[in-house]
mmCIF file of C-alpha atoms and ligand atoms in Angstrom:
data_model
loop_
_atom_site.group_PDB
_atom_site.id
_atom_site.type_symbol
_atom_site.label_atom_id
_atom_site.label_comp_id
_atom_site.label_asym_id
_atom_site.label_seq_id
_atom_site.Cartn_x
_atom_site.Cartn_y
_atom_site.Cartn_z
ATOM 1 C CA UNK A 12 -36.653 -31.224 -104.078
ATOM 2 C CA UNK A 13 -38.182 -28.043 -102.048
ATOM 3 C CA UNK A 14 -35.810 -27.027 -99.235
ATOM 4 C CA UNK A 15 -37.004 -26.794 -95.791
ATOM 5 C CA UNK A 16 -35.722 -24.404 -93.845
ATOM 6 C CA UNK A 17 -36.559 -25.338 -89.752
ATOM 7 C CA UNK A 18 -36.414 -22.344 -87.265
ATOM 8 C CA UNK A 19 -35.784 -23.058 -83.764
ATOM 9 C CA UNK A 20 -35.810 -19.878 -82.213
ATOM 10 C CA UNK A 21 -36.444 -19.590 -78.039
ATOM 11 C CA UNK A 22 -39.095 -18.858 -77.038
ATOM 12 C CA UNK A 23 -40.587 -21.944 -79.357
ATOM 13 C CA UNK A 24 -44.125 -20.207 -78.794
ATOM 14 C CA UNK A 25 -42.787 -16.912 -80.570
ATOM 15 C CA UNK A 26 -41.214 -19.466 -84.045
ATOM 16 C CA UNK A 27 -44.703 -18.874 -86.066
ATOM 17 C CA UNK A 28 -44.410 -15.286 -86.091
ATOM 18 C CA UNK A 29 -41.171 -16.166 -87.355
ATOM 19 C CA UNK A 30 -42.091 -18.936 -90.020
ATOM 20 C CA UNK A 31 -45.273 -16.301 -90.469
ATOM 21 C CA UNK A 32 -42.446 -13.773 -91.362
ATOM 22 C CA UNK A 33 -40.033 -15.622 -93.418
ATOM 23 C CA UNK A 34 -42.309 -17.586 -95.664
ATOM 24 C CA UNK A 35 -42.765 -14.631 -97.760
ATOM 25 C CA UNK A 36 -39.260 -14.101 -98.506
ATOM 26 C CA UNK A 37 -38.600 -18.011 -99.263
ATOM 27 C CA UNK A 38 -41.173 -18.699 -102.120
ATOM 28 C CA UNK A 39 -40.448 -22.299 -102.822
ATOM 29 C CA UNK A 40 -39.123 -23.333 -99.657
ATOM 30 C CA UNK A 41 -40.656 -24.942 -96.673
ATOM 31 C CA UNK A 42 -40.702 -22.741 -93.336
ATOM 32 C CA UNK A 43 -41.267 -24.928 -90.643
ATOM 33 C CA UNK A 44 -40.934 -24.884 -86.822
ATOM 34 C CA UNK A 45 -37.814 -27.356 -85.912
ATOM 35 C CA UNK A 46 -39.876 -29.351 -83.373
ATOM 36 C CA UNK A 47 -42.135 -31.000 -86.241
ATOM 37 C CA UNK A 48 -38.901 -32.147 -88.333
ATOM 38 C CA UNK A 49 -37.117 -35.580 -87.656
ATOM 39 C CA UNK A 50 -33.896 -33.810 -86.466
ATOM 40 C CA UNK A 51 -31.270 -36.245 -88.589
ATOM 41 C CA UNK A 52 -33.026 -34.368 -91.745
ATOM 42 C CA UNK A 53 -32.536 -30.476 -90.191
ATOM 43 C CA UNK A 54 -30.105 -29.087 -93.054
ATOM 44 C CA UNK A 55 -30.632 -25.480 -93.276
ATOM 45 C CA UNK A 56 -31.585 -23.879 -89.075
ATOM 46 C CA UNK A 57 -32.836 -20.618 -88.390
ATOM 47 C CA UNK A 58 -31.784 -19.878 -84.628
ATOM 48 C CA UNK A 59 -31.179 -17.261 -81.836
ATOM 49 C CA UNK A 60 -28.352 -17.897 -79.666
ATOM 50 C CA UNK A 61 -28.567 -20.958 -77.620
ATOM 51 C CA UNK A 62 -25.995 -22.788 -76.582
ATOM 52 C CA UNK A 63 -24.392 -25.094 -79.122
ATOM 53 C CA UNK A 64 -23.991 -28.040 -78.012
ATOM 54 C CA UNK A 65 -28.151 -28.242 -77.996
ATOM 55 C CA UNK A 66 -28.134 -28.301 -81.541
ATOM 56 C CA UNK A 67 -24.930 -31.331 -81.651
ATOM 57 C CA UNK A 68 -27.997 -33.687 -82.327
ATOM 58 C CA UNK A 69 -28.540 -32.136 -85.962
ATOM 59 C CA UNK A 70 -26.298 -34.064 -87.828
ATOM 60 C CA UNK A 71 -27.265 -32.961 -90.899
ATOM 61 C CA UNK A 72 -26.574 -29.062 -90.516
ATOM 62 C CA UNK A 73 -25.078 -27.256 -93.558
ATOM 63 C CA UNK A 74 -26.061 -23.811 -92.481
ATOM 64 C CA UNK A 75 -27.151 -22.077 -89.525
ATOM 65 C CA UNK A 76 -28.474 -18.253 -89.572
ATOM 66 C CA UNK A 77 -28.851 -16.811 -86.210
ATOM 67 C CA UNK A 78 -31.479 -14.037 -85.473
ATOM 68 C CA UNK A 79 -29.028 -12.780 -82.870
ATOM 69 C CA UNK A 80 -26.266 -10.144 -83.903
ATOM 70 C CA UNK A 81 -23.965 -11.657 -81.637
ATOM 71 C CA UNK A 82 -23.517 -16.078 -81.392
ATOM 72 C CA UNK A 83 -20.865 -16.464 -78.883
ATOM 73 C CA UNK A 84 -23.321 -19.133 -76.974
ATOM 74 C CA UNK A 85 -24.423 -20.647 -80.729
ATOM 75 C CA UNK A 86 -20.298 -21.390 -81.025
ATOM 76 C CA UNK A 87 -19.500 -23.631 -78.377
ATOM 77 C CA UNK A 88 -20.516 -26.795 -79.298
ATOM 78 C CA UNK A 89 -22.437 -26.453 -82.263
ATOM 79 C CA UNK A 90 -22.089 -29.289 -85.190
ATOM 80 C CA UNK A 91 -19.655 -28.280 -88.021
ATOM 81 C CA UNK A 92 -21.338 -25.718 -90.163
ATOM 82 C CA UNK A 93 -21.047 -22.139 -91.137
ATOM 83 C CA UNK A 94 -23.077 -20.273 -88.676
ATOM 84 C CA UNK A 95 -23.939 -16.278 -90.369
ATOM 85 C CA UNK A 96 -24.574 -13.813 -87.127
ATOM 86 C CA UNK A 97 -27.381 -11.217 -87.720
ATOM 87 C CA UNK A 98 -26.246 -8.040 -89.451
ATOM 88 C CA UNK A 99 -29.131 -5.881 -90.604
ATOM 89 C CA UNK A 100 -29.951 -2.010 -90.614
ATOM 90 C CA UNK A 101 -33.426 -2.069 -88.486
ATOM 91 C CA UNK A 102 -31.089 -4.112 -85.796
ATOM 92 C CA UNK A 103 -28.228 -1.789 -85.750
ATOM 93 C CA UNK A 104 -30.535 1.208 -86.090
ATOM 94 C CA UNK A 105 -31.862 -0.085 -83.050
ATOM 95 C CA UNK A 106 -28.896 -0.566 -80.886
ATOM 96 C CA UNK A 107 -27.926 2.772 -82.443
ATOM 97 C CA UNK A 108 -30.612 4.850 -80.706
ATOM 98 C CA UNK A 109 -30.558 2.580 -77.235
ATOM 99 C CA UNK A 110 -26.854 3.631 -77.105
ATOM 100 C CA UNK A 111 -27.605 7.543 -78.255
ATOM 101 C CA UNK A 112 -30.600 7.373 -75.492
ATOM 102 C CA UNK A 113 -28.608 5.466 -72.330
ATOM 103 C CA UNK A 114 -25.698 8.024 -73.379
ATOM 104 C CA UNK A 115 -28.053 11.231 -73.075
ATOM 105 C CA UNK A 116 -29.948 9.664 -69.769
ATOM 106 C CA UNK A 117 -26.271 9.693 -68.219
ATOM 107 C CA UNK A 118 -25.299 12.626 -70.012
ATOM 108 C CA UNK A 119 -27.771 14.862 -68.385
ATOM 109 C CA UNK A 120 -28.281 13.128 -64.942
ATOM 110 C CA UNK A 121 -31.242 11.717 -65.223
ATOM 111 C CA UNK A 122 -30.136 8.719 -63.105
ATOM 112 C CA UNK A 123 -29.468 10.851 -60.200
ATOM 113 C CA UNK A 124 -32.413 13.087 -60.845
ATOM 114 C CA UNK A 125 -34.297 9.688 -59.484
ATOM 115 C CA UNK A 126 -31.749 9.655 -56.824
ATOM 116 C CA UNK A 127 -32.692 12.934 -55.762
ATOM 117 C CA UNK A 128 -36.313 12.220 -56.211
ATOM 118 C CA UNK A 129 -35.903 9.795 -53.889
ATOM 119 C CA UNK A 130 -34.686 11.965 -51.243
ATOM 120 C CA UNK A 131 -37.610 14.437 -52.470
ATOM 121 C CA UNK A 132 -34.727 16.770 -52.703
ATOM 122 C CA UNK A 133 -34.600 19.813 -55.392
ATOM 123 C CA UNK A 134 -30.712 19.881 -56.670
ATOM 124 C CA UNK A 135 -30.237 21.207 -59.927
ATOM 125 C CA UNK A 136 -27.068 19.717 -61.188
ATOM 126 C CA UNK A 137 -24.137 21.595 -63.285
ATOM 127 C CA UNK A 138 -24.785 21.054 -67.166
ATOM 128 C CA UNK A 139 -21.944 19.654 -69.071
ATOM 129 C CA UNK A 140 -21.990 20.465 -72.577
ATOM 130 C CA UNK A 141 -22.154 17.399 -74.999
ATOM 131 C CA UNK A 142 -18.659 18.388 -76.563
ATOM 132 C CA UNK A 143 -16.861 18.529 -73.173
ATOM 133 C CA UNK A 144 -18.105 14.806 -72.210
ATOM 134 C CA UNK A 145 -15.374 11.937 -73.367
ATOM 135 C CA UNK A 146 -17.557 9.241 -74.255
ATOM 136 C CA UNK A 147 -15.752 5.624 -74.760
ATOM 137 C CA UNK A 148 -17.154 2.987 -77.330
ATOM 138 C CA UNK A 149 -15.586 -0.661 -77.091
ATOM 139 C CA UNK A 150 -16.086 -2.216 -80.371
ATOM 140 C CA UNK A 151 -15.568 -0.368 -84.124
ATOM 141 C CA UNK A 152 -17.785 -3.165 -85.537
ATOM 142 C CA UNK A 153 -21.335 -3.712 -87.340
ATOM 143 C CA UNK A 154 -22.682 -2.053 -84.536
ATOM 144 C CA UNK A 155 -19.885 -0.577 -82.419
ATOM 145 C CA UNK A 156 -19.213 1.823 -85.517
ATOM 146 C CA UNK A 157 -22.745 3.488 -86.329
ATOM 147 C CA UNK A 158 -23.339 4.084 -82.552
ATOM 148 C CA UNK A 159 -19.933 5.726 -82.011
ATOM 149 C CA UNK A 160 -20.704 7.924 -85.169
ATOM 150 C CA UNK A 161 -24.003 8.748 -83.682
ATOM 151 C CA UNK A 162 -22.883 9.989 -80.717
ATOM 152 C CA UNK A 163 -20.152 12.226 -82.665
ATOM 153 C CA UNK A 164 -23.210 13.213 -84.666
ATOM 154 C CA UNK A 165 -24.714 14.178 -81.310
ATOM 155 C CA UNK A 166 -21.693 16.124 -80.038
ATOM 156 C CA UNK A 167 -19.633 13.966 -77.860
ATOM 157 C CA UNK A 168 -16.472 13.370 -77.747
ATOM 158 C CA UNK A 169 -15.996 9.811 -78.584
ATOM 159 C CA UNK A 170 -13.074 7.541 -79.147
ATOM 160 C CA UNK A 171 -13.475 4.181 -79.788
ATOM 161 C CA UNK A 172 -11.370 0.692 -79.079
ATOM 162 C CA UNK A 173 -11.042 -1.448 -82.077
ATOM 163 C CA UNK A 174 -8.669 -4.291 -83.501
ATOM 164 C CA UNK A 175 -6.819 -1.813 -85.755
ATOM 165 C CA UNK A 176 -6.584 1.812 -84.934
ATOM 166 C CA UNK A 177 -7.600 4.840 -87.538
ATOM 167 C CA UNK A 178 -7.168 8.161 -87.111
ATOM 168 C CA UNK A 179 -8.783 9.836 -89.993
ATOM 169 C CA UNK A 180 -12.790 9.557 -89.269
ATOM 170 C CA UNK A 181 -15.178 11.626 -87.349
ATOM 171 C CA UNK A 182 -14.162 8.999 -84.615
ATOM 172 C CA UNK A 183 -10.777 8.544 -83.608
ATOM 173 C CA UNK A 184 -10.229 4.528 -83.285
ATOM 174 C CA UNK A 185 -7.444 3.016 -81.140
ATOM 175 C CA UNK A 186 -6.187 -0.126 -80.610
ATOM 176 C CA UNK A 187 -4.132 -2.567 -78.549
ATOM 177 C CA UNK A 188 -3.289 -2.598 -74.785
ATOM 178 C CA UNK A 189 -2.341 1.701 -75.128
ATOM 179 C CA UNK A 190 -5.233 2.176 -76.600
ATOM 180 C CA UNK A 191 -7.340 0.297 -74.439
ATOM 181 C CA UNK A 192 -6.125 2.170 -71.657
ATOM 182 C CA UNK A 193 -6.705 5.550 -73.695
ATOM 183 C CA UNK A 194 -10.273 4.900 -73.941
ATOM 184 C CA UNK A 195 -10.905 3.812 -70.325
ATOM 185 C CA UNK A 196 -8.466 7.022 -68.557
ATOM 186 C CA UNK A 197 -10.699 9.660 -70.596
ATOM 187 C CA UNK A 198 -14.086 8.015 -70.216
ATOM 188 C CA UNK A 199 -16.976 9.746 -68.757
ATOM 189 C CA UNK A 200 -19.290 7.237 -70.117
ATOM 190 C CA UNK A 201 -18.037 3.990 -71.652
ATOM 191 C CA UNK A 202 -20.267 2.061 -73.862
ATOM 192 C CA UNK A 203 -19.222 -1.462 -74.232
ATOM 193 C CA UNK A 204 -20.233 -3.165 -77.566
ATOM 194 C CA UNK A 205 -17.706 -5.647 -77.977
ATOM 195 C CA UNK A 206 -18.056 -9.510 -79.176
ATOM 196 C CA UNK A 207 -17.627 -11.919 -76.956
ATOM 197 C CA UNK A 208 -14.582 -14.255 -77.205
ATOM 198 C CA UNK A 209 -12.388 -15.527 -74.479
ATOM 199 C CA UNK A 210 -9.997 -12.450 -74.607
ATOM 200 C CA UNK A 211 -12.719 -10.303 -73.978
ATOM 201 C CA UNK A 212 -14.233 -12.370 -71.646
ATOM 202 C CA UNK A 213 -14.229 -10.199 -68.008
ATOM 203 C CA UNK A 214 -12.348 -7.567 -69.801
ATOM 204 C CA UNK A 215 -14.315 -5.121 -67.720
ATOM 205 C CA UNK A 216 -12.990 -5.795 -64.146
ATOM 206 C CA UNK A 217 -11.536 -3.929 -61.364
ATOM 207 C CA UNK A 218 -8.304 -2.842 -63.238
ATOM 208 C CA UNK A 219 -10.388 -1.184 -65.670
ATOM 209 C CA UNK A 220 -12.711 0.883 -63.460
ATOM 210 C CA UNK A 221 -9.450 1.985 -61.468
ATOM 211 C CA UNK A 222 -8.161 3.226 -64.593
ATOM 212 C CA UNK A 223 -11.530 4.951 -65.479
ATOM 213 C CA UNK A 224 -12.129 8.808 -64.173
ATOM 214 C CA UNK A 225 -13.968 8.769 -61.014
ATOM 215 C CA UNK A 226 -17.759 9.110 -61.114
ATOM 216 C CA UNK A 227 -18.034 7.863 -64.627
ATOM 217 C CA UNK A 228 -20.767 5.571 -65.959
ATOM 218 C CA UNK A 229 -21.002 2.384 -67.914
ATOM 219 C CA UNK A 230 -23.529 1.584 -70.717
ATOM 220 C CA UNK A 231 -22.962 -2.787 -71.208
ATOM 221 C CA UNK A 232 -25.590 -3.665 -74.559
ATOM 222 C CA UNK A 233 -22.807 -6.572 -75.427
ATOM 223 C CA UNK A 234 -23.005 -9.721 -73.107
ATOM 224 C CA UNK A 235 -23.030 -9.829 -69.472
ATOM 225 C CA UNK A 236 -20.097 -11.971 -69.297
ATOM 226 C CA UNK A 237 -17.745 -8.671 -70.357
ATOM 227 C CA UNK A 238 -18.137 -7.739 -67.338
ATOM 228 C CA UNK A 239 -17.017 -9.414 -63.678
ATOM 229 C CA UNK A 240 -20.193 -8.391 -61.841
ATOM 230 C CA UNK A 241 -18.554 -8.207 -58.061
ATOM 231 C CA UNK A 242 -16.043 -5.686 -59.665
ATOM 232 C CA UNK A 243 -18.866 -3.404 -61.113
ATOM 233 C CA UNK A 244 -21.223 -3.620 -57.980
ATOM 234 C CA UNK A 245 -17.824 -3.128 -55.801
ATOM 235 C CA UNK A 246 -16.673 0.099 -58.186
ATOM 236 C CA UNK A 247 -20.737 1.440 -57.520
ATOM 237 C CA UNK A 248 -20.630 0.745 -54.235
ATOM 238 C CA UNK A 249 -17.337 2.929 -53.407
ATOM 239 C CA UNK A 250 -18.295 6.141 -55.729
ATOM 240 C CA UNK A 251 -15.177 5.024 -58.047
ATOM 241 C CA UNK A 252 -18.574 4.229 -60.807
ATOM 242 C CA UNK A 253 -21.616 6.393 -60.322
ATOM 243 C CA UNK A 254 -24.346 4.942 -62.960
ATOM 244 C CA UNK A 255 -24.587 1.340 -65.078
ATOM 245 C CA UNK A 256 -27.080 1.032 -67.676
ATOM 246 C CA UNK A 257 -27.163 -3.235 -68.196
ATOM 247 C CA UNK A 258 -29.155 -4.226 -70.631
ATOM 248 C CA UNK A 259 -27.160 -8.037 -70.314
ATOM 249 C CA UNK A 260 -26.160 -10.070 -67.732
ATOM 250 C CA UNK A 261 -24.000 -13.482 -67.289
ATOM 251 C CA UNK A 262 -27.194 -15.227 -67.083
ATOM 252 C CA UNK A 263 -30.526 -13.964 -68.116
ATOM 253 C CA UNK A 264 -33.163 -13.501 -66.905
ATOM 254 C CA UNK A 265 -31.423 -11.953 -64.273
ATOM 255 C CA UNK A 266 -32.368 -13.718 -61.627
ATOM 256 C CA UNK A 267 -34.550 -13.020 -58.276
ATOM 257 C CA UNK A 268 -32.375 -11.288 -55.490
ATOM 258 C CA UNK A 269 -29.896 -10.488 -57.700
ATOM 259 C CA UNK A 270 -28.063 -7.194 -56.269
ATOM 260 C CA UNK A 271 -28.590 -5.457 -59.648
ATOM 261 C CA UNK A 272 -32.159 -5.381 -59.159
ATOM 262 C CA UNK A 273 -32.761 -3.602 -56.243
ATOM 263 C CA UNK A 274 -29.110 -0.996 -57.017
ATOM 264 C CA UNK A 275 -30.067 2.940 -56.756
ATOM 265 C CA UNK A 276 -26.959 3.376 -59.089
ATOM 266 C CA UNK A 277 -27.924 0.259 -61.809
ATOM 267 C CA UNK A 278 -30.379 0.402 -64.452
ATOM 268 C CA UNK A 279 -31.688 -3.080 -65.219
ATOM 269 C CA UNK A 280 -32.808 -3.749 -68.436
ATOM 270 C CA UNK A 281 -34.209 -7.300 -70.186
ATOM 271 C CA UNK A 282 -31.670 -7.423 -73.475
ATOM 272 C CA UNK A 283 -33.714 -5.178 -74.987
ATOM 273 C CA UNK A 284 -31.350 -2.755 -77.125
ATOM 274 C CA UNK A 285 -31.686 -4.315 -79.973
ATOM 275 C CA UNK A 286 -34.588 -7.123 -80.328
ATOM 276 C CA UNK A 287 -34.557 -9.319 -83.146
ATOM 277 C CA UNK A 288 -38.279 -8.411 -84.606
ATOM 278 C CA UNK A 289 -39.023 -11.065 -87.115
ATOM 279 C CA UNK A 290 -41.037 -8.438 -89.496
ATOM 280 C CA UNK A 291 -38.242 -6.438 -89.817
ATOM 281 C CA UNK A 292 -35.580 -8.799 -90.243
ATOM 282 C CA UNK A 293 -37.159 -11.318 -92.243
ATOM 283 C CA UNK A 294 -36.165 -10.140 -95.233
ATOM 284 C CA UNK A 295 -32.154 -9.682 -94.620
ATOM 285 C CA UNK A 296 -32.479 -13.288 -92.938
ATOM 286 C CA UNK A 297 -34.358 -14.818 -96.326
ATOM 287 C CA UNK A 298 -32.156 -12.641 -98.095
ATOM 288 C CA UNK A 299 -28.617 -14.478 -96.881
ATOM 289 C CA UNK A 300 -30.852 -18.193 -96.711
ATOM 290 C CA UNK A 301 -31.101 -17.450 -100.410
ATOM 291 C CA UNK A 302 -27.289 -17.006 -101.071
ATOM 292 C CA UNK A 303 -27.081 -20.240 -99.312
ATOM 293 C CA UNK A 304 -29.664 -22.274 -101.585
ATOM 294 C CA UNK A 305 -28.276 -20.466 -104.459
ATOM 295 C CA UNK A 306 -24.522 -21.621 -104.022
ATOM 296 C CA UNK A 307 -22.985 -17.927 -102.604
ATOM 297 C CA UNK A 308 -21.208 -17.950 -99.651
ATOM 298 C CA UNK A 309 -23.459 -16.473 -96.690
ATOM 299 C CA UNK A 310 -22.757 -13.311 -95.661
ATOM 300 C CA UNK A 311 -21.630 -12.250 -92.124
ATOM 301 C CA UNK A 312 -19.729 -15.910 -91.479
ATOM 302 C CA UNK A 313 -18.307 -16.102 -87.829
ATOM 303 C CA UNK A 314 -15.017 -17.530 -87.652
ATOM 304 C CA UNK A 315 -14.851 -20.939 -86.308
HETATM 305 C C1 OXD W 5 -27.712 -9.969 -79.334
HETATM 306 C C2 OXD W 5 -29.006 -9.664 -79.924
HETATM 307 O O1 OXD W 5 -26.794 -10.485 -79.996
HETATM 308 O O2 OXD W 5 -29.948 -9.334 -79.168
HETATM 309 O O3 OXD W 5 -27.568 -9.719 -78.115
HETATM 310 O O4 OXD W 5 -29.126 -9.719 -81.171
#
């Protein structure tokens, strides 16, 4: 029997260019768009990251690939079946150079260049040399790792937080509650690319701009939800933070009014670090939907 492989991912108007993409890489399998299947018969579901318990009506689920590198929404709720999050190199190249480019922007004030602009006012500003600027990076992971290398590769002085610590890289890694605490005292400009799980969940609060040096900046290209938003526009608003680059919020779109929008000190972007392109990730997605037809376990499993 041909497989059929459904893909349900949001925007529904965007799922041809994905079925357009995919079908190559699934030669004797049926791409189709999830909305013309009888849902009961949905085995094999090519999604973003919606929330789970919108997909508890698929009873028949036996593997879910998720354009999206990170599925913390996908995992609540979602029927019973391995779920593979998107790992791929034009996706982590991509959140690679967003994180290299907000780093530099900070790096060399162009944030407060605006500022100034603003005030038509002609300040040059002391330059910092890359090597003498403690960057932060939460998150040694798939993509935590390559952008904390880049940024050695660039010059900075990086340390990043992961599960285990490791001394012996181009990056020192540290761990645990010391280590945390490491990262956020020396921190010029903390990147956060963590998961999101419910111990990270408002990690990035009040205690942890006190601890960070004053006049530092934030780069968040993880999930809004890391960070406890009345905390961050409190630490802006009394000097403690100078500069946020968000590229994700606690709900998206962010929404009218919000005080991010309008803040001289925020940089509001639309989760745009690292956008899952179908062309270019077709074939790692086809690649791991073939494992799955073929017997192999999936790669890139989430825990559930
Ligand atoms: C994400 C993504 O997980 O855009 O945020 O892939």
């Amino acid at each position: 029997m041909t497989a059929v492989v459904a893909v349900g991912t949001d925007p529904p108007a965007g799922r041809r260019r994905w079925i357009r993409a995919l079908s190559p890489h699934l030669p004797g399998t049926n791409v189709v768009d999830l909305a013309d299947l009888d849902p009961s018969a949905v085995e094999i579901l090519v999604v973003g990251n919606p929330p789970g318990e919108t997909l508890a009506h698929l009873s028949a689920l036996r593997f879910v690939q998720s354009t999206w590198a990170g599925v913390d929404a996908l995992l609540q709720g979602a029927p019973e079946a391995p779920i593979a999050r998107l790992v791929a190199a034009p996706l982590t190249e991509r959140m690679t150079e967003f994180v290299l480019t907000a780093v530099l922007m900070l790096h060399r004030d162009l944030p407060a260049y605006r500022r100034l602009q603003g005030r038509e006012e002609w300040s040059p500003l002391p330059v910092v040399a890359a090597g003498e600027r403690a960057v932060g990076v939460l998150g040694f992971g798939e993509l935590g790792r390559p952008a904390a290398l880049r940024l050695a590769e660039a010059g900075f002085d990086v340390v990043s937080l992961a599960n285990k610590a490791a001394g012996d890289g181009p990056v020192p890694v540290v761990a645990g509650e010391q280590g945390w605490r490491r990262v956020l005292e020396r921190s010029r400009i903390l990147v956060n690319l963590l998961s999101l799980t419910p111990s990270t969940r408002g990690i990035i609060d009040r205690r942890a701009f006190d601890l960070m040096p004053v006049g530092a900046a934030l780069v968040n290209a993880a999930r809004g939800a890391h960070v406890v938003e009345a905390d961050l526009l409190e630490a802006l608003d009394s000097g403690r933070l100078a500069d946020a680059v968000l590229d994700v919020f606690e709900r998206e779109p962010l929404c009218p009014g919000h005080p991010f929008w309008a803040h001289p000190r925020v940089t509001v972007l639309p989760h745009v670090a690292a956008p899952s392109e179908p062309e270019a990730l077709a074939g790692a997605i086809a690649a791991n939907i073939r494992r799955f037809l073929e017997g192999e376990p999936p790669r890139h499993l989430v825990e559930r």
